Coordinates of N, CA and C in Angstrom, one line a residue:
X631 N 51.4 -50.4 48.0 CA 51.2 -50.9 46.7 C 50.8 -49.8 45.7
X632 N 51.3 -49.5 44.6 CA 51.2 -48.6 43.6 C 50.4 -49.2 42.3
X633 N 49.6 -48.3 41.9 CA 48.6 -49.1 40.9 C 48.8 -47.8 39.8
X634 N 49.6 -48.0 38.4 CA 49.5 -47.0 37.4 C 48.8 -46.9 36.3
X635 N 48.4 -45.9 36.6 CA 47.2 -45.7 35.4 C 47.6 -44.9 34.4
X636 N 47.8 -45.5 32.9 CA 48.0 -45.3 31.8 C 46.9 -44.8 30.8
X637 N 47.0 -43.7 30.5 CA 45.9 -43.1 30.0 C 46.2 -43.9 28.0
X638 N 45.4 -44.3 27.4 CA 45.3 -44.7 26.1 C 45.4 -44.0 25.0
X639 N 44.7 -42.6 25.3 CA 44.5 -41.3 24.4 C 45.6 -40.6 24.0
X640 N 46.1 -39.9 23.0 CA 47.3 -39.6 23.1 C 47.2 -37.7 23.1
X641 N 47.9 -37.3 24.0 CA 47.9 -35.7 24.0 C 47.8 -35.2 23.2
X642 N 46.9 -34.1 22.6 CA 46.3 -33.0 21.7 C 47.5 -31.8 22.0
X643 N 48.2 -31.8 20.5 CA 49.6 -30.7 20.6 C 49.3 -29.9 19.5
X644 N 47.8 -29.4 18.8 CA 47.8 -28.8 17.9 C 46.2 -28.5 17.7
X645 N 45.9 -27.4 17.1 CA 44.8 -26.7 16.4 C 44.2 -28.1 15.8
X646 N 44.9 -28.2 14.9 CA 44.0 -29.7 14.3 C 43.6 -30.5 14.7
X647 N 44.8 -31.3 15.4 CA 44.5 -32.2 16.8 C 43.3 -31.9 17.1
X648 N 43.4 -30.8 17.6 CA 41.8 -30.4 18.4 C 40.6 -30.5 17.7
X649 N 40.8 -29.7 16.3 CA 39.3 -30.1 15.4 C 39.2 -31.2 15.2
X650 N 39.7 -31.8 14.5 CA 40.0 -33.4 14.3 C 39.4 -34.4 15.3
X651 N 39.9 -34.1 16.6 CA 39.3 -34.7 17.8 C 37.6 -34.1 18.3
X652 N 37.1 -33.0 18.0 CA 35.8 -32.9 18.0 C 35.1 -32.9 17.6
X653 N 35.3 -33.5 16.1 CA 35.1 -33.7 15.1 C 34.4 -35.0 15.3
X654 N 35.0 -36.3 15.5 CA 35.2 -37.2 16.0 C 33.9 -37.9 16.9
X655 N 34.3 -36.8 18.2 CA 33.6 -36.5 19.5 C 32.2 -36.3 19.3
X656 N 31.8 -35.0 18.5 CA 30.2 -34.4 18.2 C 30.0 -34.6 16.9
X657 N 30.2 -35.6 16.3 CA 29.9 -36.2 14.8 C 28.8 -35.5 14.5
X658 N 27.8 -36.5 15.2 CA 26.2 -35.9 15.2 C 25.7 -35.0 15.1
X659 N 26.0 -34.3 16.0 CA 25.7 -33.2 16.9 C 26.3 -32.3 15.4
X660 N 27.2 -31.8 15.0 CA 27.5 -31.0 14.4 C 27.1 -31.6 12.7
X661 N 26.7 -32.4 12.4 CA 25.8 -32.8 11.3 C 24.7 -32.3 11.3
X662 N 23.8 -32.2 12.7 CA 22.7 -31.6 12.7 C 22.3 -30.1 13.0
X663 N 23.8 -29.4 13.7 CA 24.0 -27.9 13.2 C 24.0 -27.4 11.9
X664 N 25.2 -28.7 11.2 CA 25.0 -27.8 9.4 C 23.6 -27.7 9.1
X665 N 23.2 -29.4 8.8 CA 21.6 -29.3 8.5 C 20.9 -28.0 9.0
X666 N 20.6 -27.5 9.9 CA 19.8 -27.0 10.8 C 20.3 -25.5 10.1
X667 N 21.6 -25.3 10.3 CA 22.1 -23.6 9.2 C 21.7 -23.7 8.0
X668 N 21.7 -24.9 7.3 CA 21.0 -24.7 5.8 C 20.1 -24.6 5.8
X669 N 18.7 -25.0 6.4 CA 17.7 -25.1 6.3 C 17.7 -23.5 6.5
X670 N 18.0 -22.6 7.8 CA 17.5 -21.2 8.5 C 17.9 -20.5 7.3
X671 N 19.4 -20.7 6.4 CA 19.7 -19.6 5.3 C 18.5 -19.6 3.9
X672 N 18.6 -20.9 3.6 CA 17.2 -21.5 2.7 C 16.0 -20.8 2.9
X673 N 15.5 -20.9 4.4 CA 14.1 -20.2 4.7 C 14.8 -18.2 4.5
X674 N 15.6 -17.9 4.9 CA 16.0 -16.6 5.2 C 16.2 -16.2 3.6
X675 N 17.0 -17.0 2.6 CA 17.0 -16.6 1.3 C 15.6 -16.5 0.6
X676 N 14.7 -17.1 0.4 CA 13.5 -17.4 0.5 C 12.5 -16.5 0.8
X677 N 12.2 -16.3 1.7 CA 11.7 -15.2 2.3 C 12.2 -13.4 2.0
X678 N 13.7 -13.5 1.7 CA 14.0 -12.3 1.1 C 13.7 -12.6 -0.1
X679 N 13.7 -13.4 -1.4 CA 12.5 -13.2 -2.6 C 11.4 -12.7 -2.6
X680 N 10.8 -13.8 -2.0 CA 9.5 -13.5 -1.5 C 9.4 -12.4 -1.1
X681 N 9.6 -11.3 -0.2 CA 9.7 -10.2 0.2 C 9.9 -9.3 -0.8
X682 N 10.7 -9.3 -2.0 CA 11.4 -8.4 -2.8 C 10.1 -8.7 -3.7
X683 N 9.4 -9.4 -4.0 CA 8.9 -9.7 -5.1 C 7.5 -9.2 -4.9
X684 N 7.1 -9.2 -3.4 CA 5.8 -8.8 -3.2 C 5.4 -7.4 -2.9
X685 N 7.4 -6.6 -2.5 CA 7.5 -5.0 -2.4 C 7.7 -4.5 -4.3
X686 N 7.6 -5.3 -5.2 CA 7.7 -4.9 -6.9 C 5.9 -5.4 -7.0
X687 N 5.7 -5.7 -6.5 CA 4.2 -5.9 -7.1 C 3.4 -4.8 -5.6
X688 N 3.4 -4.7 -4.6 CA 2.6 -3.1 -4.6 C 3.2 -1.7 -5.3
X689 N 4.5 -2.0 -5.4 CA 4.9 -0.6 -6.2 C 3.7 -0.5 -7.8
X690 N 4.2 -2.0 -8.2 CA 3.1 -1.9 -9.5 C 1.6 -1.3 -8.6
X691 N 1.3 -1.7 -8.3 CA -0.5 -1.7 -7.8 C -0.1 -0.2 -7.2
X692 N 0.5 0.3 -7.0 CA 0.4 2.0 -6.2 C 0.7 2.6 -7.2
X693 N 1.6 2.3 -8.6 CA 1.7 3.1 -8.9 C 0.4 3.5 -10.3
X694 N -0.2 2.2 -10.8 CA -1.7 2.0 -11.2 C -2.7 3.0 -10.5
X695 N -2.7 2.8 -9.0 CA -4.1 3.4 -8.4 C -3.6 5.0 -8.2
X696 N -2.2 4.7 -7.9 CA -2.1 7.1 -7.4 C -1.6 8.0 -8.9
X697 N -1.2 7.0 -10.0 CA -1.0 7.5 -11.0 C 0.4 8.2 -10.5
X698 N 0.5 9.6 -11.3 CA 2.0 10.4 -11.4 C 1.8 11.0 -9.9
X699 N 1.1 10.6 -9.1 CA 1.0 11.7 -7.7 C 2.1 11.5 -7.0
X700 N 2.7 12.4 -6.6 CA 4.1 12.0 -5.8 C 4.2 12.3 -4.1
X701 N 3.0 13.5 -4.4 CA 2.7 13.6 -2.2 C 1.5 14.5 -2.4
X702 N 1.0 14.2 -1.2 CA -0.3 14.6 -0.5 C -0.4 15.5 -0.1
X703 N -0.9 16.6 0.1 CA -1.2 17.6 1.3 C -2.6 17.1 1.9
X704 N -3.0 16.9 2.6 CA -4.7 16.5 3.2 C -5.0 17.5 4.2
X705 N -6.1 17.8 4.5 CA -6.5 18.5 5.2 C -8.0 18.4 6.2
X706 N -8.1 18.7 7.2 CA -9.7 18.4 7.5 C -10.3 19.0 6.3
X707 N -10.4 20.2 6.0 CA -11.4 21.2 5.5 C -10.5 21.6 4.2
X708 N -11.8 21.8 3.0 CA -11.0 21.9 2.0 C -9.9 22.9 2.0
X709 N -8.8 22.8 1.2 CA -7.8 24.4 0.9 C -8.7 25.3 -0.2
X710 N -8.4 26.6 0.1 CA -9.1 27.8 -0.6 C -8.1 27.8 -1.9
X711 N -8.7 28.5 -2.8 CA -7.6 28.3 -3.9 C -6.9 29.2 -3.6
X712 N -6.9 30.6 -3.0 CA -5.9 31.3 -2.8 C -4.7 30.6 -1.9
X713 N -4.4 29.9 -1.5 CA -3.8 28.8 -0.9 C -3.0 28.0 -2.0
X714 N -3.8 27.3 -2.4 CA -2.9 26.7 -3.9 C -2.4 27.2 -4.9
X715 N -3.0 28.4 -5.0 CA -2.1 29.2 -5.8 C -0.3 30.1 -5.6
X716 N -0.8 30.0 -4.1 CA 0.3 30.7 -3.0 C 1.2 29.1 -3.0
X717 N 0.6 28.1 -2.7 CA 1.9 26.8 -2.8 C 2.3 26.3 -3.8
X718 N 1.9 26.7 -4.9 CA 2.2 26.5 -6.4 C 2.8 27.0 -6.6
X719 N 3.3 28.4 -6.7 CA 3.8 29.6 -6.7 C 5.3 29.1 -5.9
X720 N 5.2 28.9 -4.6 CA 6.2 28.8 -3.4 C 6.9 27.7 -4.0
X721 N 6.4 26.3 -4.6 CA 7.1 25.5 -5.0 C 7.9 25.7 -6.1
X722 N 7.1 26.5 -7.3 CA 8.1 26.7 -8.3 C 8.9 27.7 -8.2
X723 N 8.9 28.7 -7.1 CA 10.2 29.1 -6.9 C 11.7 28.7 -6.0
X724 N 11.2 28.0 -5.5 CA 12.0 27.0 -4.5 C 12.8 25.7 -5.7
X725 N 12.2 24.9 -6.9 CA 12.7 24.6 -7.8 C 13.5 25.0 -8.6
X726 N 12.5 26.6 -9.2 CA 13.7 27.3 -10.1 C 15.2 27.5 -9.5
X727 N 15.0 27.5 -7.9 CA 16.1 27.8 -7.2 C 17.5 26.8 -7.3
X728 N 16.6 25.2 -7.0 CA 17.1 24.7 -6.6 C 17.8 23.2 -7.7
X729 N 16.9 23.3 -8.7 CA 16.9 22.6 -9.9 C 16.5 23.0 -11.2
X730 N 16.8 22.8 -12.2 CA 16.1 23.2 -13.8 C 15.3 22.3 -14.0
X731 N 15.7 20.6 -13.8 CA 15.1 19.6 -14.8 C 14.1 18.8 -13.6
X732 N 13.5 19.3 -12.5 CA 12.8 19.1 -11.9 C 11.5 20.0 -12.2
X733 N 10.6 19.2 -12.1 CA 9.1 19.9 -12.6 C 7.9 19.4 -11.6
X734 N 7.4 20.2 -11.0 CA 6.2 20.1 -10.2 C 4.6 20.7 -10.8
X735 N 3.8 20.3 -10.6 CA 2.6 20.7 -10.8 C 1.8 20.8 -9.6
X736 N 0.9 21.4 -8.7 CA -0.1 21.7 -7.6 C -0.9 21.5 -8.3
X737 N -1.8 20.7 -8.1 CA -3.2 19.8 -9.1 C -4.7 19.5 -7.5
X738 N -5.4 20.8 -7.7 CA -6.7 20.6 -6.6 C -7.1 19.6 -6.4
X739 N -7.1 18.7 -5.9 CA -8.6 18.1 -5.4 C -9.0 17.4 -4.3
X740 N -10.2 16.8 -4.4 CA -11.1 16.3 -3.3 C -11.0 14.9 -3.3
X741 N -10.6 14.5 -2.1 CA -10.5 12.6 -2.1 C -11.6 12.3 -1.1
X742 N -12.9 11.9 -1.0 CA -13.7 11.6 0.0 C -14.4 10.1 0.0
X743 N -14.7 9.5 1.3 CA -14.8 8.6 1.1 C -16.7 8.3 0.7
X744 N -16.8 7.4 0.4 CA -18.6 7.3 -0.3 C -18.9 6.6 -0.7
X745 N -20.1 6.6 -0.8 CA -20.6 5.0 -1.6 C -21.8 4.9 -3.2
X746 N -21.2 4.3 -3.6 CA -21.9 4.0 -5.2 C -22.9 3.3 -5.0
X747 N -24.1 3.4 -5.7 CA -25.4 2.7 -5.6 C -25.8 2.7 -6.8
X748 N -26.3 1.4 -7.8 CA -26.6 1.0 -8.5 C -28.4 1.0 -8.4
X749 N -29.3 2.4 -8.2 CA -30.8 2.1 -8.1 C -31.5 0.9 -8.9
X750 N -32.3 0.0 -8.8 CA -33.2 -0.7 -8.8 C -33.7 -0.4 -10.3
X751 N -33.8 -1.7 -11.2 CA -34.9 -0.9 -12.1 C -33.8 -2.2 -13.4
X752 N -35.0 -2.4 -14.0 CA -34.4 -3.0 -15.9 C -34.3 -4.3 -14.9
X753 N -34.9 -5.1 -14.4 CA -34.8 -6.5 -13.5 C -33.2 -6.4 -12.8
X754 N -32.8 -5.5 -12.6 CA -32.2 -5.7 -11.3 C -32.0 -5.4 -10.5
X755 N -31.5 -5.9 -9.0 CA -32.0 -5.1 -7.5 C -31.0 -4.1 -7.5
X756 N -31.4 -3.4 -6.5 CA -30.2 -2.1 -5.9 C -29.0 -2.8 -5.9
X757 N -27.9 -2.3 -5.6 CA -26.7 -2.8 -5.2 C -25.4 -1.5 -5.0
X758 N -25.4 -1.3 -3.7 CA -23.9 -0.6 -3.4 C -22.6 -1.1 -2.8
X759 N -21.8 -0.1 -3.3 CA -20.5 -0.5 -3.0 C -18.8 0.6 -2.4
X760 N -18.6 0.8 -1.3 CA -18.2 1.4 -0.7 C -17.0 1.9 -1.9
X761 N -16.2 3.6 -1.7 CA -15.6 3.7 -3.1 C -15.1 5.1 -2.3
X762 N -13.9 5.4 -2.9 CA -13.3 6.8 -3.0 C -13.2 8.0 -3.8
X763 N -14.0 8.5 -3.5 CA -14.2 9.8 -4.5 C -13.1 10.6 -4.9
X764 N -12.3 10.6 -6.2 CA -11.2 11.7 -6.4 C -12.1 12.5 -7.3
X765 N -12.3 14.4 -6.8 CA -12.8 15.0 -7.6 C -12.2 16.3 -8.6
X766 N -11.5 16.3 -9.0 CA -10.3 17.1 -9.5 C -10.6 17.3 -11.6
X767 N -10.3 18.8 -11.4 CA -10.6 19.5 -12.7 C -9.9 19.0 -13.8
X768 N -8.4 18.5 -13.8 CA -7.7 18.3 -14.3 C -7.2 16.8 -14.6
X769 N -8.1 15.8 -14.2 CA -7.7 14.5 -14.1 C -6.3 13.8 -14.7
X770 N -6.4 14.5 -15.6 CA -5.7 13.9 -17.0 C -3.5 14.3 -16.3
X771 N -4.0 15.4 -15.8 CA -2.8 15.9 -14.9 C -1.8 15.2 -13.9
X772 N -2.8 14.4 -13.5 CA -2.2 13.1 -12.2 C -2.0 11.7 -12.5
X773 N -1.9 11.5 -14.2 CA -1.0 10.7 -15.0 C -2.1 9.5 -15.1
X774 N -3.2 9.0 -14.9 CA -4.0 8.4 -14.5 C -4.5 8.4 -16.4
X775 N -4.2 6.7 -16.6 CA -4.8 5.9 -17.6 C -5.9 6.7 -17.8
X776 N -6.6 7.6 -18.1 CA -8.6 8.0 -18.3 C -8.4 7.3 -20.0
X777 N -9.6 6.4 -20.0 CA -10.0 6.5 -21.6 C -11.4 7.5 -22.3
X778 N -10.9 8.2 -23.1 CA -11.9 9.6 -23.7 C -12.9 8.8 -23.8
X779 N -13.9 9.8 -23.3 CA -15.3 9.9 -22.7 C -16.2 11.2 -23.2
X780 N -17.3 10.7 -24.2 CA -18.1 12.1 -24.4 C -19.1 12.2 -23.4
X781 N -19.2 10.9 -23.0 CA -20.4 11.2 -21.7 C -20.0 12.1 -20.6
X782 N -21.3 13.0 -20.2 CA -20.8 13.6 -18.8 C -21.5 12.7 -17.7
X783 N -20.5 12.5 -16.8 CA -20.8 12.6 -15.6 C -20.1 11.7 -14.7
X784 N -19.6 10.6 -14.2 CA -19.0 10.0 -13.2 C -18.0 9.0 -13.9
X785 N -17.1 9.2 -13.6 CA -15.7 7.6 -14.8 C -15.7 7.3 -13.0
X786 N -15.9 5.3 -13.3 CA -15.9 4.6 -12.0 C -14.6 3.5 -12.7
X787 N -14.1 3.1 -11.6 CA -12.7 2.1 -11.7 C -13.7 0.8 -12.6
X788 N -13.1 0.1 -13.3 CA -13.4 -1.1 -13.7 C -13.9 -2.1 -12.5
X789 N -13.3 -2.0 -11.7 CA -13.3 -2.9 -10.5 C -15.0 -2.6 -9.8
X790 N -14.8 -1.2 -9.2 CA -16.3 -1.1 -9.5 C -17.4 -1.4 -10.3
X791 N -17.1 -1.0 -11.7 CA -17.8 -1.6 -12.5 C -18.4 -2.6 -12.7
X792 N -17.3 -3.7 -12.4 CA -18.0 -4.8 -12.6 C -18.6 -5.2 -11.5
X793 N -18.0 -4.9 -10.4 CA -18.8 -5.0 -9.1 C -20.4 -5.0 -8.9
X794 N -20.5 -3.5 -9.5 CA -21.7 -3.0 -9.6 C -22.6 -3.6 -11.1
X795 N -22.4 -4.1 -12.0 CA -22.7 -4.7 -13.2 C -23.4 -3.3 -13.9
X796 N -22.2 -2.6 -14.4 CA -22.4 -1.0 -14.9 C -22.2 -1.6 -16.4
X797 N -23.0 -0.1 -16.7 CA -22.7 0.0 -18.8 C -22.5 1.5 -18.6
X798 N -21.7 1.7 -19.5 CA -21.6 3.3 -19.7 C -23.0 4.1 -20.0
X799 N -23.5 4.6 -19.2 CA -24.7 5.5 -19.0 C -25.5 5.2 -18.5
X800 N -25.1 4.1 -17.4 CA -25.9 3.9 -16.8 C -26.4 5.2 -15.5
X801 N -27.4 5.0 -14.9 CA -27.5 5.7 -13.3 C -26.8 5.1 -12.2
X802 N -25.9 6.4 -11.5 CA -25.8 5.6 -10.2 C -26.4 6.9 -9.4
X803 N -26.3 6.4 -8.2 CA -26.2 7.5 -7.1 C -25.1 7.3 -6.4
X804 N -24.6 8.7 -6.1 CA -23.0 8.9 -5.4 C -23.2 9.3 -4.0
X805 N -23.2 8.7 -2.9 CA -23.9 9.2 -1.6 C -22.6 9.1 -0.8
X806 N -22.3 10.7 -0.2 CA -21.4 11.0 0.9 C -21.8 11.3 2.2
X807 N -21.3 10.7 3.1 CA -22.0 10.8 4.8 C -21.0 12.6 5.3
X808 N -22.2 13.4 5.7 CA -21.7 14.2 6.3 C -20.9 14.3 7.2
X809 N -19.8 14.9 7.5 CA -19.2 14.8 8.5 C -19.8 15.5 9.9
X810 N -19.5 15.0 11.0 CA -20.4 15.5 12.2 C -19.1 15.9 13.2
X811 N -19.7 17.1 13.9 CA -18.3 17.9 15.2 C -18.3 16.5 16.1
X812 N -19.6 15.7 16.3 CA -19.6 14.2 17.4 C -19.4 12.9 16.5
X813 N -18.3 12.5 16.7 CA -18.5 11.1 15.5 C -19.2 10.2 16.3
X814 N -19.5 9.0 15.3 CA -20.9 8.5 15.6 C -20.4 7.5 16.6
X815 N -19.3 6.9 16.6 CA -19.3 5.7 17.7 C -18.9 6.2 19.2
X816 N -19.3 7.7 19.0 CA -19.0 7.7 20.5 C -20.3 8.0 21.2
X817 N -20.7 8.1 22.5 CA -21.6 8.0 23.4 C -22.7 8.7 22.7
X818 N -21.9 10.3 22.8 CA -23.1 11.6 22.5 C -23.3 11.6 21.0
X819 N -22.9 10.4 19.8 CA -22.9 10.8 18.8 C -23.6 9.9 18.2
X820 N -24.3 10.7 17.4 CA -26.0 9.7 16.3 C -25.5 8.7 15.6
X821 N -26.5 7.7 16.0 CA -25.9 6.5 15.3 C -26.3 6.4 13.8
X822 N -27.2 6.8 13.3 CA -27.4 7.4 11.5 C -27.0 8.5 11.7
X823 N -25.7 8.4 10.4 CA -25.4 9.8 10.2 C -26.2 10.2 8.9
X824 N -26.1 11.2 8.7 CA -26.7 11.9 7.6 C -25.9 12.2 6.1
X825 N -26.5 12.1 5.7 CA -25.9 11.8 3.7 C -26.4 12.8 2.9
X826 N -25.6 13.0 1.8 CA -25.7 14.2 0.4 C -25.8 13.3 -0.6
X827 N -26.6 12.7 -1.6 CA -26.5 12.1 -2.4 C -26.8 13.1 -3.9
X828 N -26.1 12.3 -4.9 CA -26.0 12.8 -6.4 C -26.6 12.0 -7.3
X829 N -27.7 12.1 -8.3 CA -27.9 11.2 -9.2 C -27.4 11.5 -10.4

């Protein structure tokens, strides 16, 4: 006895055929692919604004806090000026060499870290606030907003300022921790370190 089995489907003879038929086949399934790629481009588009927008707002804020500075030299120990004079020197000849409308400046100073203190006194308490010392001759050189000042003695960021609840002439004390050969979190090293303060 012979039993013939007739298939219903009719043979796929083409590229289309075939999309067409799996199309069909993974309806769902490929509805919830697209979905699922729009959402990941959405979040990926998104996220690259986001990104672009938050790398234009530290450029703003870096370029506010370092002013015209364009690179560092740092050092443990200060540079001698015979030193800066010698790299000042080295750089503008290396320029005149290499460019006309390029202009450098070597501008000294001291970046240390330290703390501002607001002493006690006119009803109100002490109050300090950790801060970065830039100490340099020429301020005005490193492109940095200064507004003219006949007072002598300390120009503090606004931010401090208000921090500390300053008026121009007021007192602070500027207190720097010495540096020690044993730093202090290790075994052999003093847990108070020792300070230089300025009034």
């Amino acid at each position: 006895m012979k039993i013939s089995l007739q298939s219903t489907s009719q043979p796929i003879r083409s590229v289309r055929g075939l999309v067409i038929c799996c199309i069909r086949q993974w309806a769902l399934q490929l509805v919830a692919l697209a979905a699922t790629a729009a959402v990941i481009a959405v979040v990926i588009g998104g996220s690259l604004g986001v990104g672009d927008s938050i790398q234009q707002g530290l450029r703003r804020m870096v370029s506010q806090r370092i002013g015209g500075i364009a690179a560092v030299i740092i050092g443990r120990e200060p540079f001698g000026k015979q030193f800066s004079e010698r790299l000042n020197a080295s750089f503008q000849q290396k320029l005149d060499v290499d460019s006309s409308d390029c202009r450098t400046d070597l501008i000294s100073a001291i970046v240390v870290e330290m703390t501002v203190e607001r002493p006690a006194g006119g009803g109100q308490s002490r109050a300090s606030a950790v801060a970065t010392l830039l100490g340099c001759d020429r301020p005005a050189a490193l492109l940095f907003e200064i507004p003219p000042s006949e007072v002598k003695g300390v120009q503090l960021s606004q931010r401090l300022v208000d921090l500390l609840g300053l008026k121009v002439g007021d007192p602070v004390i500027l207190r720097v921790n010495e540096r020690s050969a044993v730093p202090s979190d290790t075994p052999l090293g003093r847990r108070q370190g020792s300070s230089r303060s300025r009034r």
